[in-house]
Coordinates of C-alpha atoms in Angstrom, one line a residue:
Chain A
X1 CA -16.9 9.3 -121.0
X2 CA -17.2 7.9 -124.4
X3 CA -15.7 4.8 -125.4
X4 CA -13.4 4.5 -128.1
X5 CA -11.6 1.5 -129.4
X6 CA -8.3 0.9 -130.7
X7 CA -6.8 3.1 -133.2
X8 CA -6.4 1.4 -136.5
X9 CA -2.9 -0.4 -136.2
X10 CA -2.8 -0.9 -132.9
X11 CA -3.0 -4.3 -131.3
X12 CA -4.2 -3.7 -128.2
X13 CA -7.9 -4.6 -127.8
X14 CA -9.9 -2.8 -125.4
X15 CA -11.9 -4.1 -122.2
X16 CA -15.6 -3.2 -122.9
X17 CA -16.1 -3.4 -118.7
X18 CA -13.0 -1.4 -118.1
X19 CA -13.7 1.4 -121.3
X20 CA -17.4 1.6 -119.4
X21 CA -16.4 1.8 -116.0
X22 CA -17.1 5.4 -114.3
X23 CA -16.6 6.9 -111.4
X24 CA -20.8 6.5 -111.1
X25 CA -20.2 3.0 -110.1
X26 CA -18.3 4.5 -107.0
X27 CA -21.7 6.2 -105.4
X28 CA -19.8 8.2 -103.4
X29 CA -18.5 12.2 -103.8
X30 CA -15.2 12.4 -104.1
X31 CA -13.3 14.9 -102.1
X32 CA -10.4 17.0 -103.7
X33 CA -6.9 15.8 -101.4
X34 CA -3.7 17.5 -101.6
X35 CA -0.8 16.0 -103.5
X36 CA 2.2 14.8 -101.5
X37 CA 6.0 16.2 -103.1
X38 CA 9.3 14.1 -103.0
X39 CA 10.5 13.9 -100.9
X40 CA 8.2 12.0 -98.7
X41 CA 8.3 8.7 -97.1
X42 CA 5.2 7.7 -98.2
X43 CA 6.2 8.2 -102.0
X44 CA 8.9 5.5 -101.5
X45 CA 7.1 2.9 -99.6
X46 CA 5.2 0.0 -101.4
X47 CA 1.9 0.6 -100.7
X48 CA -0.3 -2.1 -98.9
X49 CA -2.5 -4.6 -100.8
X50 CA -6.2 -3.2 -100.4
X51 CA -9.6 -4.6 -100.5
X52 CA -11.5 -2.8 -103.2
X53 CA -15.0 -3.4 -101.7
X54 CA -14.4 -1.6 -98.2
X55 CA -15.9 1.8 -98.1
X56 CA -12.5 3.4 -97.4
X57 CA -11.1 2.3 -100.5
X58 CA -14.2 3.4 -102.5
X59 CA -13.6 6.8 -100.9
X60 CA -10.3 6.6 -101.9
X61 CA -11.1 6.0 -105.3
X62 CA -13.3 8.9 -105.7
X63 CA -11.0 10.9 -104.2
X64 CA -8.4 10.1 -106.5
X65 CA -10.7 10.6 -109.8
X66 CA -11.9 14.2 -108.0
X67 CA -7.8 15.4 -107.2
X68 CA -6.5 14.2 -110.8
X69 CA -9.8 15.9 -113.0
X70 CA -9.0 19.6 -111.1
X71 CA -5.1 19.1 -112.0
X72 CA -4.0 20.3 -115.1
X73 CA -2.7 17.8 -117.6
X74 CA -3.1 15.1 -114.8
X75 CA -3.5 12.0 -116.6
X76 CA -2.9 9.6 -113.5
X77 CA -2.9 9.7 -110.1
X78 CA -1.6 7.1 -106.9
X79 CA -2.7 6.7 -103.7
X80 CA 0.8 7.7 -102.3
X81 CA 0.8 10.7 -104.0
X82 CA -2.4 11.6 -101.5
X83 CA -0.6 10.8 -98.5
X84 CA -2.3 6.9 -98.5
X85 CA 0.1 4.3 -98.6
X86 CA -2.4 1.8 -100.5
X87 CA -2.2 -0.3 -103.9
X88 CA -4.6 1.5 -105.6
X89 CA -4.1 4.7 -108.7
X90 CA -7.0 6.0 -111.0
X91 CA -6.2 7.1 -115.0
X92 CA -7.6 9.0 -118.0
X93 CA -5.5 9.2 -121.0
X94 CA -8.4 10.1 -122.7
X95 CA -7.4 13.9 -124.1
X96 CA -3.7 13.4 -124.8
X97 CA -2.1 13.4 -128.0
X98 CA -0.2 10.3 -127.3
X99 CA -2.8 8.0 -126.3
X100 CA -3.8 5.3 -128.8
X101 CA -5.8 2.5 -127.1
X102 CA -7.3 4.1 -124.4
X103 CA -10.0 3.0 -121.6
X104 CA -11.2 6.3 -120.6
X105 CA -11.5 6.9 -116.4
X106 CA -10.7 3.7 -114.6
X107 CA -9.1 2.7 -111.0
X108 CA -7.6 -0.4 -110.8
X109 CA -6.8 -1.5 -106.8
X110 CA -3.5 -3.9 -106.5
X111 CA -2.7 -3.6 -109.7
X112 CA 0.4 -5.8 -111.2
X113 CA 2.4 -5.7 -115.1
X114 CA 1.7 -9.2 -116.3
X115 CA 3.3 -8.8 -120.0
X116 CA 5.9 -6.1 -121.1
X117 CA 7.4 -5.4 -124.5
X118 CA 8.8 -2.7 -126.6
X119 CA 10.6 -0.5 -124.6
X120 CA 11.1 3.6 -125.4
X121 CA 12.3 6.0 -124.2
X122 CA 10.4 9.3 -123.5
X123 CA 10.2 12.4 -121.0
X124 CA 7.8 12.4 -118.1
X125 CA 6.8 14.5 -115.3
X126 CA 4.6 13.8 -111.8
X127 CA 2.7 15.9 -109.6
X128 CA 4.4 14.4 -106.9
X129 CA 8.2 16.1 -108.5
X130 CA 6.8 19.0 -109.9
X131 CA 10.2 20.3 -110.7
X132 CA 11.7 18.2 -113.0
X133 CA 11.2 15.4 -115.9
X134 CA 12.9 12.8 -116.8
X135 CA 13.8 10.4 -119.6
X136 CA 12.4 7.2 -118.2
X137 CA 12.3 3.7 -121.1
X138 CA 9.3 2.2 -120.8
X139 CA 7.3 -0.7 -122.6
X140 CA 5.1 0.7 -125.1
X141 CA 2.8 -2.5 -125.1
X142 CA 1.8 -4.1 -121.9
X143 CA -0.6 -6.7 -120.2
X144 CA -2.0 -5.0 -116.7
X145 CA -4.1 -7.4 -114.5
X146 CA -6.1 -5.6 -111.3
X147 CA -9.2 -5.4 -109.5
X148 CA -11.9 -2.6 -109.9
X149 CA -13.0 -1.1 -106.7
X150 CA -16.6 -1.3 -105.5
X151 CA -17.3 -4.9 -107.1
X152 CA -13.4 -6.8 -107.1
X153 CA -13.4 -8.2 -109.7
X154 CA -10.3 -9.0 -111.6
X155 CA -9.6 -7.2 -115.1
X156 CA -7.2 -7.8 -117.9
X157 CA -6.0 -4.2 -119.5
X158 CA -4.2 -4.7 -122.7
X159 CA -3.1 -1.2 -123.9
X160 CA -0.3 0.8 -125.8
X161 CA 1.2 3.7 -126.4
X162 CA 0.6 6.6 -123.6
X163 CA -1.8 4.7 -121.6
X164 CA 0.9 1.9 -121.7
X165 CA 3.1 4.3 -120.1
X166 CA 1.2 5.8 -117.5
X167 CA -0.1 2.3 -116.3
X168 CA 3.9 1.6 -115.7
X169 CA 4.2 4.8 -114.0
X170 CA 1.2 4.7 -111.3
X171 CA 1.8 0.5 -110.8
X172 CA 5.6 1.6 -110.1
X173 CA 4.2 4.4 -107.0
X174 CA 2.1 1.7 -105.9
X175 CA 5.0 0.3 -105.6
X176 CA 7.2 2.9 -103.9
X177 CA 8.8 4.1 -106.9
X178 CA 8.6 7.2 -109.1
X179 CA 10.6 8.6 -112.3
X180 CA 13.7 9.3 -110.5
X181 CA 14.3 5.7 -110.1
X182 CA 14.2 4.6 -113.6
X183 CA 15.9 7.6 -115.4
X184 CA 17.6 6.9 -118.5
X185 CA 21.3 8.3 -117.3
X186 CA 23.1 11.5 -116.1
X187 CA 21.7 13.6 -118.5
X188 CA 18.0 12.4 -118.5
X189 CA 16.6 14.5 -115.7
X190 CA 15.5 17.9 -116.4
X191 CA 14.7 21.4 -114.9
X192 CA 11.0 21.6 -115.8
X193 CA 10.2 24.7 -118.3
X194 CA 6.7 24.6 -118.6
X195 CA 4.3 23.9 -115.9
X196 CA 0.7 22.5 -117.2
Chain B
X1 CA 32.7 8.2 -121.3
X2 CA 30.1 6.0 -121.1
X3 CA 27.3 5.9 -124.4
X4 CA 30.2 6.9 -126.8
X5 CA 31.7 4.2 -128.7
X6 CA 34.8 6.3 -129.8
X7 CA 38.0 5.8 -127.9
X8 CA 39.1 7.9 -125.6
X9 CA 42.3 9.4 -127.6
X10 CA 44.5 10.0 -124.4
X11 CA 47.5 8.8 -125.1
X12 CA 47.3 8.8 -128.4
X13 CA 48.1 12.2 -129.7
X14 CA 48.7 13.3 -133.2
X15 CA 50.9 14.5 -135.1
X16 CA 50.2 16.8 -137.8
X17 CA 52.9 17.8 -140.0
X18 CA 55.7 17.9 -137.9
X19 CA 53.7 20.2 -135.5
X20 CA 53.4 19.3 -131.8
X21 CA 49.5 18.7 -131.3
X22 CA 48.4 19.8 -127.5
X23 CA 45.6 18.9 -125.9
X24 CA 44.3 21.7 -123.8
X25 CA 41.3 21.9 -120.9
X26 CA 39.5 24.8 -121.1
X27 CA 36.3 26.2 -118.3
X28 CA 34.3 28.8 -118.5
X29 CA 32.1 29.6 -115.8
X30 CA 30.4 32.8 -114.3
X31 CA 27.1 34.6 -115.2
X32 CA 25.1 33.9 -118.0
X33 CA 24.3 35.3 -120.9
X34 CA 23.1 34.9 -125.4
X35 CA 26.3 34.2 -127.0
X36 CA 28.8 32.7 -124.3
X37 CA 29.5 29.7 -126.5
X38 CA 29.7 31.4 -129.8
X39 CA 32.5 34.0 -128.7
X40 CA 34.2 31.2 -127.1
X41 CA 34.2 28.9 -129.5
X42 CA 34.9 31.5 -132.3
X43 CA 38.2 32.5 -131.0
X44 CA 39.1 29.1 -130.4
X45 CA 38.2 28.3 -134.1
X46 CA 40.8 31.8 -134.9
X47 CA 43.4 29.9 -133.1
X48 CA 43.0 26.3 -134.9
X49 CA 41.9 24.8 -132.3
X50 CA 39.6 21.8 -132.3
X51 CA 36.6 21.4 -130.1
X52 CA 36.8 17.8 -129.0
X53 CA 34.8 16.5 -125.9
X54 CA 32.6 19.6 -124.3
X55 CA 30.0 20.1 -121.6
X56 CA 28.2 23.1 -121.9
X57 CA 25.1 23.5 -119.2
X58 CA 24.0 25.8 -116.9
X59 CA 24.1 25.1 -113.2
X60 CA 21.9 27.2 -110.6
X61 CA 21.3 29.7 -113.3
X62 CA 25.5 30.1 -114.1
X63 CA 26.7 29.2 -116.9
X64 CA 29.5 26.0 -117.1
X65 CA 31.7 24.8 -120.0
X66 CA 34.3 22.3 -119.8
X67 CA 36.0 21.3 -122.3
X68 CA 39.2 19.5 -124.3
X69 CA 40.5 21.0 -127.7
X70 CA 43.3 19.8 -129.6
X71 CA 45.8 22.5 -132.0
X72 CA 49.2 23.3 -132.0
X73 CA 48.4 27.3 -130.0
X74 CA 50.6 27.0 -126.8
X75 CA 48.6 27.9 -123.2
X76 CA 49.3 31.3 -123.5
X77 CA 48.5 31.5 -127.0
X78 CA 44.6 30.4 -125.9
X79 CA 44.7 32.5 -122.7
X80 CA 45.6 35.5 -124.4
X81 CA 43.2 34.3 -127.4
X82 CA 39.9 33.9 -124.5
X83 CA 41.1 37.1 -121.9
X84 CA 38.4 38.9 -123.3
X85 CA 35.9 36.7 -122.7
X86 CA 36.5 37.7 -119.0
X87 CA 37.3 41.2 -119.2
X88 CA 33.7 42.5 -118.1
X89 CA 34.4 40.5 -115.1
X90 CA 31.3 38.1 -115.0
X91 CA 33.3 34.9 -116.7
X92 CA 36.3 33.3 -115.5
X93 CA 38.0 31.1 -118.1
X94 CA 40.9 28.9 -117.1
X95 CA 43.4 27.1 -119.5
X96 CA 45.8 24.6 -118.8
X97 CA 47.4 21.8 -121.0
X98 CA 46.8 18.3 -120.2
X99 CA 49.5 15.9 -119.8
X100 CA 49.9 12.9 -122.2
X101 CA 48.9 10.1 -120.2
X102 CA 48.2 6.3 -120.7
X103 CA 44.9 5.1 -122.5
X104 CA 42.1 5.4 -119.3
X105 CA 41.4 1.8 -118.3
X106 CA 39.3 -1.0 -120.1
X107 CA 35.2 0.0 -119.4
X108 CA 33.5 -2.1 -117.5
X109 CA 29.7 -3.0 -117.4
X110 CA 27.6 0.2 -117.4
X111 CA 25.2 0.8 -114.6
X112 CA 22.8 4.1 -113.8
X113 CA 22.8 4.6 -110.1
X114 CA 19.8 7.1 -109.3
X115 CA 19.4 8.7 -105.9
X116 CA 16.7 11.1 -104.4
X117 CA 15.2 12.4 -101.2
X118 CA 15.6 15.4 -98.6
X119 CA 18.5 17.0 -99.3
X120 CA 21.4 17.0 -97.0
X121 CA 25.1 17.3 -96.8
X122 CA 27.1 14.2 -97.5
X123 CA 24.8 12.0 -99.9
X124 CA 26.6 12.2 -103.0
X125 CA 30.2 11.5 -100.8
X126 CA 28.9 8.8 -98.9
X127 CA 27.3 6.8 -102.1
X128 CA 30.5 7.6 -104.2
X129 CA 32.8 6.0 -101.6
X130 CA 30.5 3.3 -102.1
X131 CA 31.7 2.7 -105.6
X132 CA 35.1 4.0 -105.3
X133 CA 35.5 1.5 -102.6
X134 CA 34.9 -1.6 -105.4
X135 CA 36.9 0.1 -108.0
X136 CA 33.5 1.4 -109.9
X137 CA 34.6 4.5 -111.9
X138 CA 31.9 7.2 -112.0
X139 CA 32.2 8.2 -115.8
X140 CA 28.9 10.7 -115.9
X141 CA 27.2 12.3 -112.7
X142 CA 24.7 15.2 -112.5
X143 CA 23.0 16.4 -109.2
X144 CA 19.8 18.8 -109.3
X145 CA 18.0 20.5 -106.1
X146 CA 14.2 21.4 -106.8
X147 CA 13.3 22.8 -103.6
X148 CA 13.9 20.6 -100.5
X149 CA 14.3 17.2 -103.3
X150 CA 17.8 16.0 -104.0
X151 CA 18.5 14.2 -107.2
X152 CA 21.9 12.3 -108.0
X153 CA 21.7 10.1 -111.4
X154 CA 25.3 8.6 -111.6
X155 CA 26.4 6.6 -115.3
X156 CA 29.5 4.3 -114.0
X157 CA 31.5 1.8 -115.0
X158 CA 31.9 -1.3 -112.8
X159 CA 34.9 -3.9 -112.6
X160 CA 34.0 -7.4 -114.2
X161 CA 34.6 -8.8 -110.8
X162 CA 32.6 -6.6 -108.8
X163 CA 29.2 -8.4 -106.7
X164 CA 26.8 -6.0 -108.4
X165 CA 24.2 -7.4 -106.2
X166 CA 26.3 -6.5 -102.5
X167 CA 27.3 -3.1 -104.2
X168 CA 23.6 -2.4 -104.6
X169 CA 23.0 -3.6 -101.0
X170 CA 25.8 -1.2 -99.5
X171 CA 24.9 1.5 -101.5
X172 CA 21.4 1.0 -100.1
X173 CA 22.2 0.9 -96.4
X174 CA 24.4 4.1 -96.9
X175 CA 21.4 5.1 -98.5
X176 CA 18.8 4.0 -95.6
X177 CA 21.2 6.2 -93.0
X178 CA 20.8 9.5 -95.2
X179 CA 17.2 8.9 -95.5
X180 CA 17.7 9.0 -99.3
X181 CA 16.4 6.4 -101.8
X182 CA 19.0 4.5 -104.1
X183 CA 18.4 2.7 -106.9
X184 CA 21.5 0.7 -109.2
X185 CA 20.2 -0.4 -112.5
X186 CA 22.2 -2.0 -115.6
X187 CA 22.2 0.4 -118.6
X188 CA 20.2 -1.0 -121.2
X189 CA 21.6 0.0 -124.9
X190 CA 20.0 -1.2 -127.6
X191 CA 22.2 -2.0 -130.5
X192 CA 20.5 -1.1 -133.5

């Protein structure tokens, strides 16, 4: 994964430790799982607070990173969304148009939004409701603090743009929400046309 | 409705030149098809009507349009004007004037209710009575199955003196019994 940093204009400014983590670290295979649809318990429970260092949460990691690089246009995936009910979502926004700042592969384990600011609004989809999108406001800047799994230790990600967004929406499964909560209004949830 | 910052114009019809203005509700529903709206719309146009609020969507793969014109054609004048719209039998279009009633209500604070999960009979009547039971006025609802998922997303309208925060938790236990997840959020408009 090579390492990019910010886009001229943007504020953000990228963790070095974060933009070079890869799944190498992890040392283990990970294993292709299936996704989970809504609607599912386990997609609306708050996932439980994990300890990155056990070897089931490594596992889980690389599991994660395996499931979301054979999806199409997967650009995030949560624990819940593989049937495991655990604080704990990989990323890569590395390929989209929308990214900006961008820290290439990463998993963050118990993951929390410190900072929040510019809201928009924008569609989105999810593996997990493969059927529809939704218009869903969401900061465009935001301060994400979590734990890398293997080591623990804590990280700050400051980001923007798309990778903004998708941090919002795996923290919010780890949390037992998806889209659906946070739609816009009555006329922000959409038949999906395209399928990636 | 809610997001629109123009006032509702019940009650307040007008007059143009000594011409008795009508309002009129007009659906048309049945199978879908190019060109539904403009053949509608053009023989409404013929009859000097105006096209005031609409909803035009499809639902299941059918075609739906609602909507309210204003003109001085009488209700047989605009059924006689859209009968062919239905002839082929695939469209059912329905006309009826509307009364001239008192300005709705003041709005109250807008909230987005969102609902989800299994579907089921009885999740959109048991969270409604929810609302309806505090006086909240559902101004925008759409529902959507995707396979065995059932989505609600309600826009309403809520009292000043209505406890947002024991609505929320009654609409959740309803919700809790259903197996459904429920989720009442404040709209958030930003004024520009």
């Amino acid at each position: 994964m090579s390492q990019q940093g910010s886009q001229p204009g943007s504020a953000a400014t990228v963790n070095d430790r974060v933009a070079g983590w890869s799944e190498a670290e992890l040392g283990v295979e990970g294993r292709v799982l299936d996704v989970v649809r809504a609607p599912a318990e386990v997609l609306a429970t708050p996932g439980a607070d994990v300890d990155p260092a056990s070897p089931e949460a490594v596992q889980l990691a690389a599991d994660l990173i395996a499931t979301m690089r054979v999806s199409p246009g997967c650009v995030g995936l949560a624990a819940d969304q593989v049937g495991v009910s655990a604080r704990m979502f990989c990323v890569d926004v590395a390929g989209h148009p929308k990214t900006r700042t961008h820290h290439g592969t990463f998993v963050l384990c118990n993951a929390e939004i410190v900072e929040a600011s510019r809201n928009e609004k924008a569609r989105e989809g999810c593996m997990s409701v493969p059927d529809l999108t939704g218009d869903v406001k969401r900061a465009t800047r935001v301060t994400v603090r979590g734990q890398l799994p293997v080591t623990g230790e804590e990280v700050v990600v400051m980001t923007d743009a798309f990778e903004a967004r998708c941090l919002q929406h795996e923290i919010d499964h780890t949390n037992g929400l998806v889209f659906l909560d946070r739609v816009a209004g009555a006329h922000a949830i959409h038949p999906r046309k395209t399928y990636l | 409705m809610a997001g629109t910052s123009q006032t509702p114009r019940v009650g307040r019809r007008p007059v143009m030149e000594n011409v008795r203005v009508t309002i009129h509700a007009i659906t048309v529903l049945g199978h879908d098809r190019p060109g539904i709206i403009a053949d509608t719309t053009g023989r409404l146009a013929a009859l000097g009507l105006n096209l005031e609020d609409s909803s035009m969507t499809r639902l299941r793969g059918h075609f739906a349009m609602t909507l309210v014109c204003a003109g001085a054609a009488s209700e047989a004048e605009i059924s006689a004007g859209l009968a062919p719209l239905a002839a082929d039998g695939t469209l059912t279009v329905t006309v009826f004037e509307l009364p001239d009633e008192d300005a709705a209500a003041e709005p109250g604070r807008p909230y987005v209710l969102a609902v989800h999960g299994g579907d089921r009979p009885g999740i959109v009547s048991s969270v409604t009575a929810e609302i309806a039971a505090v006086g909240g006025n559902i101004t925008d609802l759409t529902t959507r199955l995707a396979g065995e998922l059932y989505v609600v997303v309600a826009e309403l309208d809520l009292p000043a003196a209505v406890d947002v925060a024991a609505l929320g938790e009654a609409i959740g236990r309803v919700a809790a019994e259903l197996g459904v997840e429920a989720t009442l959020r404040p709209v958030e408009a930003d004024e520009l």
